Amino acid sequence: METLSKLLQPIQKKTDDTGNKVTVVGVGQVGMAAVFAMLTQGVTSNIALVDVSAEKVKGEMLDLQHGSAFMRNAKISASTDYAVSAGSKICIVTAGVRQREGETRLDLVQRNTDVLKMIIPQLLKHSPDTILMIASNPVDILTFVTWKLSGLPKQRVIGSGTNLDSARFRYLLSERLGIAPTSCHGYIIGEHGDTSVPVWSGVNIAGVRLSDLNKDIGSACDTENWKVVHEKVVQSAYEVIKLKGYTSWAIGLSLAQLARAILTNAHSVHPGEHGIEDEAFLSLPCVLGTCGVYDIVRQPLTDNELQQLRKSAKVMAQVQAGIKF
Ligand code: 6V0
């Protein structure tokens, strides 16, 4: 009798189904930061990695598997073949090219659209009920592209959008106010990046709206110059890319938070990508859970905020019009 048979008396065949499988396509800086955040925070116990590079994806898988004893019984698989992604609750796409110094996110659009054309049908073939979460840039446009390519209802295609911008905003507010980021409430909506819209009218600490204390807050005539906080948010990625070549940790944590909201059916509110006018996808505060987006919070925006949002939508629609599907 073999050692295994001596040790175990089989009662039934084991299943690998954990009910919380997440596939991450693209094991670059963003993909691996998201994977690491999800595994170490216990967001999922079942990760599949997919990449075009067989060596890289195997290397990342082995490295993570060697850390299994420090994690919570995670199953980690990897391949260049999408069969490995079968049965995923969420598929996160971080594949594609990233900005080089001096490039904007919009510069990447056609190159990453072509990448998505290969990826999305494969993911859906193996996980027809999955929720698609997009991180590749320009994320707003590529979420729209994914929706078009997938044929899925809008609530099942989510972009990481301004979840990261909002986190950066709350961090910078926290630095200026001396209050923890988790207690600084504020949303950035619209485009992830250059034309994002800070909703200054809603920024609050414990329900105290800063706009009630300073009616010009965030505007050009604000003598305290709070608008610099949003300017720093917009510059954040450019600054980090200039310093270390890419951004990874914060976007990884942001994706892990969105995945947790979905897998635990949290009904929590996050700035996530959703389709608005002109068929553009822009970030608005969404209620997230196991079926994807349940609701969009109707934020009472000022005329100026609404105008900025519409401007963002217009920019998106213009870029989208030039995409070759
Ligand atoms: P990276 O480190 O170059 O990794 C990209 C990975 O994608 C590599 O491992 C490639 O082999 C892989 N890849 C390329 N083509 C394919 C394909 N057809 N199928 C499968 N895998 C493929 O890039 P990084 O991880 O830094 O960035 C990935 C994307 O995320 C870029 O588009 C970034 O601009 C974007 N980011 C999005 C952010 C957000 O807030 N949404 C934040 C940061 C970066």
Short mmCIF file of C-alpha atoms and ligand atoms in Angstrom, two decimals:
data_model
loop_
_atom_site.label_atom_id
_atom_site.label_comp_id
_atom_site.label_asym_id
_atom_site.label_seq_id
_atom_site.Cartn_x
_atom_site.Cartn_y
_atom_site.Cartn_z
CA MET A 1 0.00 0.00 0.00
CA GLU A 2 1.33 3.46 -0.93
CA THR A 3 2.00 6.00 1.81
CA LEU A 4 -0.99 8.12 0.73
CA SER A 5 -3.37 5.17 0.95
CA LYS A 6 -1.90 4.21 4.30
CA LEU A 7 -2.57 7.76 5.55
CA LEU A 8 -6.04 8.46 4.12
CA GLN A 9 -9.20 6.44 3.78
CA PRO A 10 -11.10 8.16 0.93
CA ILE A 11 -14.76 8.91 1.65
CA GLN A 12 -15.50 10.98 -1.45
CA LYS A 13 -13.67 12.69 -4.29
CA LYS A 14 -12.29 16.11 -3.34
CA THR A 15 -13.52 19.19 -5.17
CA ASP A 16 -11.33 22.20 -5.90
CA ASP A 17 -14.28 24.59 -5.90
CA THR A 18 -13.88 27.30 -3.26
CA GLY A 19 -16.74 29.47 -4.50
CA ASN A 20 -14.47 32.51 -4.54
CA LYS A 21 -12.14 31.95 -7.47
CA VAL A 22 -10.50 35.03 -8.94
CA THR A 23 -8.53 35.06 -12.18
CA VAL A 24 -5.97 37.75 -12.79
CA VAL A 25 -4.88 38.25 -16.38
CA GLY A 26 -1.49 39.97 -16.63
CA VAL A 27 1.06 39.11 -13.98
CA GLY A 28 2.92 42.41 -14.20
CA GLN A 29 3.33 44.98 -11.45
CA VAL A 30 -0.38 45.72 -11.09
CA GLY A 31 -1.60 42.15 -11.41
CA MET A 32 0.83 40.79 -8.84
CA ALA A 33 0.21 43.62 -6.38
CA ALA A 34 -3.51 42.82 -6.59
CA VAL A 35 -2.88 39.10 -6.18
CA PHE A 36 -0.63 39.67 -3.19
CA ALA A 37 -3.18 41.97 -1.54
CA MET A 38 -6.02 39.50 -2.13
CA LEU A 39 -4.09 36.52 -0.83
CA THR A 40 -2.63 38.18 2.25
CA GLN A 41 -5.93 39.85 3.15
CA GLY A 42 -7.86 36.60 2.68
CA VAL A 43 -10.11 38.11 -0.02
CA THR A 44 -9.96 34.85 -1.98
CA SER A 45 -8.45 31.42 -1.43
CA ASN A 46 -8.36 30.51 -5.09
CA ILE A 47 -6.32 32.47 -7.59
CA ALA A 48 -5.63 31.66 -11.22
CA LEU A 49 -2.95 33.62 -13.07
CA VAL A 50 -2.87 34.03 -16.83
CA ASP A 51 -0.25 35.80 -18.94
CA VAL A 52 1.22 35.55 -22.43
CA SER A 53 4.62 34.86 -20.94
CA ALA A 54 4.77 31.19 -19.91
CA GLU A 55 7.97 31.66 -17.94
CA LYS A 56 6.84 34.72 -16.05
CA VAL A 57 3.46 33.30 -15.09
CA LYS A 58 5.03 30.05 -13.90
CA GLY A 59 7.66 31.93 -11.93
CA GLU A 60 5.05 34.07 -10.19
CA MET A 61 2.93 31.01 -9.41
CA LEU A 62 5.83 29.08 -7.88
CA ASP A 63 6.98 32.06 -5.84
CA LEU A 64 3.48 32.49 -4.38
CA GLN A 65 3.01 28.76 -3.82
CA HIS A 66 6.25 28.72 -1.81
CA GLY A 67 4.58 31.25 0.49
CA SER A 68 1.49 29.07 0.97
CA ALA A 69 2.41 28.08 4.50
CA PHE A 70 2.30 31.77 5.47
CA MET A 71 -1.14 32.30 3.91
CA ARG A 72 -4.60 30.86 4.44
CA ASN A 73 -4.76 27.65 2.41
CA ALA A 74 -4.78 29.38 -0.91
CA LYS A 75 -4.93 27.43 -4.15
CA ILE A 76 -2.76 29.09 -6.78
CA SER A 77 -2.73 27.98 -10.38
CA ALA A 78 -1.29 29.55 -13.51
CA SER A 79 -1.06 29.06 -17.24
CA THR A 80 -0.98 30.74 -20.61
CA ASP A 81 -4.11 28.67 -21.35
CA TYR A 82 -7.39 30.24 -20.24
CA ALA A 83 -8.75 26.84 -19.21
CA VAL A 84 -7.02 27.54 -15.89
CA SER A 85 -9.49 30.39 -15.28
CA ALA A 86 -12.59 28.16 -15.48
CA GLY A 87 -15.29 28.85 -12.91
CA SER A 88 -14.05 32.28 -11.80
CA LYS A 89 -16.40 34.57 -9.88
CA ILE A 90 -14.30 37.55 -10.92
CA CYS A 91 -11.80 38.00 -13.73
CA ILE A 92 -9.49 40.96 -13.24
CA VAL A 93 -7.72 42.23 -16.34
CA THR A 94 -4.42 44.02 -15.76
CA ALA A 95 -2.76 42.92 -18.99
CA GLY A 96 -1.40 45.25 -21.57
CA VAL A 97 1.03 48.07 -21.93
CA ARG A 98 1.46 50.80 -19.37
CA GLN A 99 2.37 54.48 -19.66
CA ARG A 100 5.98 55.34 -20.19
CA GLU A 101 7.29 58.61 -18.83
CA GLY A 102 5.59 61.44 -20.73
CA GLU A 103 2.73 59.29 -22.05
CA THR A 104 -0.87 59.85 -20.99
CA ARG A 105 -3.30 57.03 -20.25
CA LEU A 106 -5.24 57.85 -23.42
CA ASP A 107 -2.11 57.17 -25.52
CA LEU A 108 -2.53 53.47 -24.76
CA VAL A 109 -6.03 53.02 -26.08
CA GLN A 110 -5.72 51.10 -29.37
CA ARG A 111 -2.81 48.93 -28.21
CA ASN A 112 -4.72 47.76 -25.15
CA THR A 113 -8.01 47.38 -27.05
CA ASP A 114 -6.24 44.85 -29.27
CA VAL A 115 -5.04 43.01 -26.16
CA LEU A 116 -8.61 42.88 -24.79
CA LYS A 117 -9.92 41.45 -28.07
CA MET A 118 -7.83 38.36 -27.36
CA ILE A 119 -8.55 38.13 -23.66
CA ILE A 120 -12.27 38.78 -23.12
CA PRO A 121 -13.75 35.99 -25.31
CA GLN A 122 -11.40 33.49 -23.68
CA LEU A 123 -12.41 34.51 -20.17
CA LEU A 124 -16.12 34.27 -20.97
CA LYS A 125 -15.71 30.92 -22.67
CA HIS A 126 -14.45 29.42 -19.42
CA SER A 127 -16.44 31.52 -16.90
CA PRO A 128 -19.69 32.60 -18.57
CA ASP A 129 -21.16 33.88 -15.28
CA THR A 130 -18.15 35.88 -14.21
CA ILE A 131 -17.88 39.55 -13.33
CA LEU A 132 -15.22 41.32 -15.37
CA MET A 133 -13.07 43.88 -13.59
CA ILE A 134 -10.77 46.05 -15.68
CA ALA A 135 -7.63 47.82 -14.50
CA SER A 136 -5.66 48.23 -17.74
CA ASN A 137 -5.41 51.81 -18.93
CA PRO A 138 -7.05 53.95 -20.10
CA VAL A 139 -9.37 52.17 -17.70
CA ASP A 140 -12.58 54.08 -18.45
CA ILE A 141 -12.33 53.49 -22.18
CA LEU A 142 -11.17 49.90 -21.80
CA THR A 143 -14.11 49.14 -19.51
CA PHE A 144 -16.38 50.42 -22.27
CA VAL A 145 -14.45 48.31 -24.80
CA THR A 146 -14.79 45.24 -22.55
CA TRP A 147 -18.52 45.81 -22.22
CA LYS A 148 -18.84 45.99 -26.01
CA LEU A 149 -16.64 42.94 -26.61
CA SER A 150 -18.31 40.85 -23.92
CA GLY A 151 -21.96 41.50 -24.63
CA LEU A 152 -22.54 41.34 -20.86
CA PRO A 153 -25.00 43.58 -19.03
CA LYS A 154 -23.35 46.76 -17.72
CA GLN A 155 -23.60 45.67 -14.10
CA ARG A 156 -21.19 42.81 -14.72
CA VAL A 157 -18.42 44.92 -16.25
CA ILE A 158 -16.66 47.07 -13.70
CA GLY A 159 -13.60 49.27 -14.03
CA SER A 160 -11.38 50.12 -11.10
CA GLY A 161 -12.01 53.72 -12.17
CA THR A 162 -11.57 56.39 -9.55
CA ASN A 163 -11.47 54.00 -6.59
CA LEU A 164 -7.73 54.66 -6.57
CA ASP A 165 -8.05 58.43 -7.18
CA SER A 166 -10.49 58.62 -4.27
CA ALA A 167 -8.09 56.72 -2.02
CA ARG A 168 -5.29 59.10 -2.99
CA PHE A 169 -7.62 62.03 -2.31
CA ARG A 170 -8.54 60.73 1.13
CA TYR A 171 -4.87 60.12 1.95
CA LEU A 172 -3.92 63.68 0.96
CA LEU A 173 -6.87 65.12 2.90
CA SER A 174 -5.80 63.08 5.89
CA GLU A 175 -2.28 64.51 5.70
CA ARG A 176 -3.63 68.08 5.65
CA LEU A 177 -6.24 67.54 8.39
CA GLY A 178 -4.32 65.16 10.66
CA ILE A 179 -7.22 62.67 10.54
CA ALA A 180 -7.00 59.03 9.42
CA PRO A 181 -7.78 58.47 5.71
CA THR A 182 -10.56 56.06 6.69
CA SER A 183 -12.28 58.95 8.52
CA CYS A 184 -11.89 61.42 5.65
CA HIS A 185 -14.90 60.91 3.37
CA GLY A 186 -14.75 62.17 -0.15
CA TYR A 187 -15.25 60.95 -3.69
CA ILE A 188 -13.49 61.57 -6.93
CA ILE A 189 -15.71 60.67 -9.85
CA GLY A 190 -15.48 60.75 -13.65
CA GLU A 191 -12.35 59.76 -15.54
CA HIS A 192 -9.57 57.93 -13.75
CA GLY A 193 -6.80 60.45 -14.03
CA ASP A 194 -6.50 63.67 -15.95
CA THR A 195 -10.10 64.99 -16.03
CA SER A 196 -11.29 63.41 -12.78
CA VAL A 197 -13.80 65.41 -10.73
CA PRO A 198 -13.40 65.95 -6.99
CA VAL A 199 -16.81 66.22 -5.34
CA TRP A 200 -15.82 68.96 -2.88
CA SER A 201 -19.47 69.59 -2.05
CA GLY A 202 -19.63 66.21 -0.33
CA VAL A 203 -16.24 66.03 1.41
CA ASN A 204 -16.93 65.53 5.09
CA ILE A 205 -15.50 64.45 8.40
CA ALA A 206 -18.07 62.80 10.67
CA GLY A 207 -20.83 64.40 8.60
CA VAL A 208 -19.32 67.90 8.88
CA ARG A 209 -19.06 69.14 5.31
CA LEU A 210 -15.93 71.14 4.62
CA SER A 211 -17.92 73.17 2.08
CA ASP A 212 -20.11 74.41 4.97
CA LEU A 213 -16.95 75.69 6.68
CA ASN A 214 -15.39 77.15 3.53
CA LYS A 215 -17.92 77.82 0.76
CA ASP A 216 -15.17 78.25 -1.86
CA ILE A 217 -13.38 75.02 -1.00
CA GLY A 218 -11.64 73.47 -3.98
CA SER A 219 -12.51 76.33 -6.32
CA ALA A 220 -10.12 78.77 -8.02
CA CYS A 221 -11.12 81.56 -5.59
CA ASP A 222 -10.48 79.50 -2.45
CA THR A 223 -7.91 81.51 -0.46
CA GLU A 224 -6.83 78.31 1.35
CA ASN A 225 -6.03 76.64 -1.99
CA TRP A 226 -7.59 73.22 -1.26
CA LYS A 227 -7.70 72.55 -4.99
CA VAL A 228 -4.03 71.67 -4.80
CA VAL A 229 -5.13 68.44 -3.06
CA HIS A 230 -6.95 67.33 -6.21
CA GLU A 231 -4.11 68.56 -8.43
CA LYS A 232 -1.77 66.30 -6.46
CA VAL A 233 -4.14 63.36 -7.00
CA VAL A 234 -4.01 63.93 -10.76
CA GLN A 235 -0.22 64.17 -10.66
CA SER A 236 0.18 61.11 -8.38
CA ALA A 237 0.63 58.45 -11.04
CA TYR A 238 2.98 60.64 -13.11
CA GLU A 239 5.09 61.30 -10.03
CA VAL A 240 5.30 57.65 -9.00
CA ILE A 241 6.03 56.52 -12.57
CA LYS A 242 8.82 59.08 -12.78
CA LEU A 243 10.28 57.84 -9.50
CA LYS A 244 9.89 54.05 -9.71
CA GLY A 245 8.77 53.37 -13.27
CA TYR A 246 5.23 52.11 -12.56
CA THR A 247 2.53 52.22 -9.90
CA SER A 248 1.51 49.03 -8.15
CA TRP A 249 0.76 48.85 -4.42
CA ALA A 250 -2.12 51.29 -4.19
CA ILE A 251 -3.86 49.99 -7.33
CA GLY A 252 -3.34 46.43 -6.08
CA LEU A 253 -5.03 47.28 -2.77
CA SER A 254 -7.80 49.11 -4.60
CA LEU A 255 -8.56 46.06 -6.77
CA ALA A 256 -8.51 43.81 -3.71
CA GLN A 257 -11.08 46.05 -2.01
CA LEU A 258 -13.41 45.89 -5.01
CA ALA A 259 -12.99 42.11 -5.26
CA ARG A 260 -13.80 41.73 -1.56
CA ALA A 261 -16.98 43.80 -1.97
CA ILE A 262 -18.13 41.48 -4.75
CA LEU A 263 -17.13 38.16 -3.21
CA THR A 264 -18.69 38.97 0.17
CA ASN A 265 -21.79 40.57 -1.38
CA ALA A 266 -20.97 43.57 0.80
CA HIS A 267 -23.41 46.11 -0.69
CA SER A 268 -20.68 48.65 0.02
CA VAL A 269 -20.22 51.86 -1.93
CA HIS A 270 -17.16 52.39 -4.10
CA PRO A 271 -16.39 54.75 -6.94
CA GLY A 272 -16.53 52.22 -9.76
CA GLU A 273 -16.91 52.44 -13.45
CA HIS A 274 -20.37 52.53 -14.80
CA GLY A 275 -21.97 53.53 -18.07
CA ILE A 276 -23.49 56.99 -18.18
CA GLU A 277 -24.59 59.31 -20.98
CA ASP A 278 -23.09 58.96 -24.46
CA GLU A 279 -22.32 55.32 -23.69
CA ALA A 280 -19.17 56.50 -21.90
CA PHE A 281 -18.05 54.63 -18.83
CA LEU A 282 -17.09 56.91 -15.98
CA SER A 283 -16.82 56.38 -12.24
CA LEU A 284 -19.75 57.08 -10.00
CA PRO A 285 -20.36 55.77 -6.48
CA CYS A 286 -21.70 52.23 -6.98
CA VAL A 287 -23.24 49.75 -4.55
CA LEU A 288 -21.29 46.54 -5.17
CA GLY A 289 -22.06 42.93 -4.40
CA THR A 290 -22.04 39.44 -5.74
CA CYS A 291 -24.07 40.34 -8.86
CA GLY A 292 -21.82 43.31 -9.64
CA VAL A 293 -23.26 46.83 -9.53
CA TYR A 294 -26.62 46.98 -7.71
CA ASP A 295 -27.21 50.75 -7.59
CA ILE A 296 -25.60 54.05 -8.35
CA VAL A 297 -25.75 56.59 -5.57
CA ARG A 298 -27.47 59.77 -6.76
CA GLN A 299 -24.95 62.35 -5.58
CA PRO A 300 -26.30 65.88 -5.44
CA LEU A 301 -23.61 67.59 -7.52
CA THR A 302 -23.12 71.32 -7.94
CA ASP A 303 -23.52 72.79 -11.42
CA ASN A 304 -19.77 73.10 -11.69
CA GLU A 305 -19.18 69.44 -10.73
CA LEU A 306 -21.82 68.30 -13.20
CA GLN A 307 -20.24 70.40 -15.92
CA GLN A 308 -16.83 68.86 -15.26
CA LEU A 309 -18.34 65.36 -15.35
CA ARG A 310 -20.02 66.06 -18.69
CA LYS A 311 -16.68 67.35 -20.01
CA SER A 312 -15.05 64.07 -18.95
CA ALA A 313 -17.80 62.08 -20.70
CA LYS A 314 -17.26 64.10 -23.87
CA VAL A 315 -13.51 63.40 -23.88
CA MET A 316 -14.25 59.68 -23.41
CA ALA A 317 -16.83 59.63 -26.21
CA GLN A 318 -14.39 61.33 -28.58
CA VAL A 319 -11.62 58.81 -27.90
CA GLN A 320 -14.05 55.91 -28.13
CA ALA A 321 -15.23 57.06 -31.55
CA GLY A 322 -11.72 56.46 -32.92
CA ILE A 323 -11.34 52.88 -31.65
CA LYS A 324 -11.11 50.07 -34.18
CA PHE A 325 -12.99 47.04 -32.85
P1 6V0 B 1 3.39 45.32 -16.74
O1 6V0 B 1 4.20 45.17 -15.50
O2 6V0 B 1 4.10 45.59 -18.02
O3 6V0 B 1 2.50 44.00 -16.89
C1 6V0 B 1 1.65 43.76 -17.96
C2 6V0 B 1 1.52 42.24 -18.11
O4 6V0 B 1 0.55 41.98 -19.12
C3 6V0 B 1 2.81 41.56 -18.52
O5 6V0 B 1 3.10 40.49 -17.64
C4 6V0 B 1 2.51 41.06 -19.94
O6 6V0 B 1 3.19 39.85 -20.26
C5 6V0 B 1 1.00 40.86 -19.84
N1 6V0 B 1 0.33 40.82 -21.14
C6 6V0 B 1 0.53 41.63 -22.23
N2 6V0 B 1 -0.30 41.27 -23.22
C7 6V0 B 1 -1.02 40.22 -22.78
C8 6V0 B 1 -2.05 39.42 -23.34
N3 6V0 B 1 -2.49 39.60 -24.58
N4 6V0 B 1 -2.57 38.43 -22.58
C9 6V0 B 1 -2.16 38.21 -21.31
N5 6V0 B 1 -1.18 38.95 -20.73
C10 6V0 B 1 -0.63 39.94 -21.44
O7 6V0 B 1 2.31 46.48 -16.58
P2 6V0 B 1 1.63 46.97 -15.22
O8 6V0 B 1 1.22 45.79 -14.44
O9 6V0 B 1 2.46 48.02 -14.60
O10 6V0 B 1 0.33 47.72 -15.80
C11 6V0 B 1 -0.73 46.96 -16.37
C12 6V0 B 1 -1.85 47.88 -16.83
O11 6V0 B 1 -2.46 48.49 -15.68
C13 6V0 B 1 -1.35 49.07 -17.69
O12 6V0 B 1 -2.28 49.28 -18.74
C14 6V0 B 1 -1.34 50.23 -16.72
O13 6V0 B 1 -1.44 51.46 -17.35
C15 6V0 B 1 -2.57 49.89 -15.88
N6 6V0 B 1 -2.67 50.58 -14.59
C16 6V0 B 1 -3.92 50.87 -14.17
C17 6V0 B 1 -4.13 51.55 -12.98
C18 6V0 B 1 -5.54 51.89 -12.58
O14 6V0 B 1 -5.75 52.65 -11.63
N7 6V0 B 1 -6.52 51.39 -13.26
C19 6V0 B 1 -3.04 51.89 -12.16
C20 6V0 B 1 -1.80 51.53 -12.55
C21 6V0 B 1 -1.51 50.90 -13.83
#
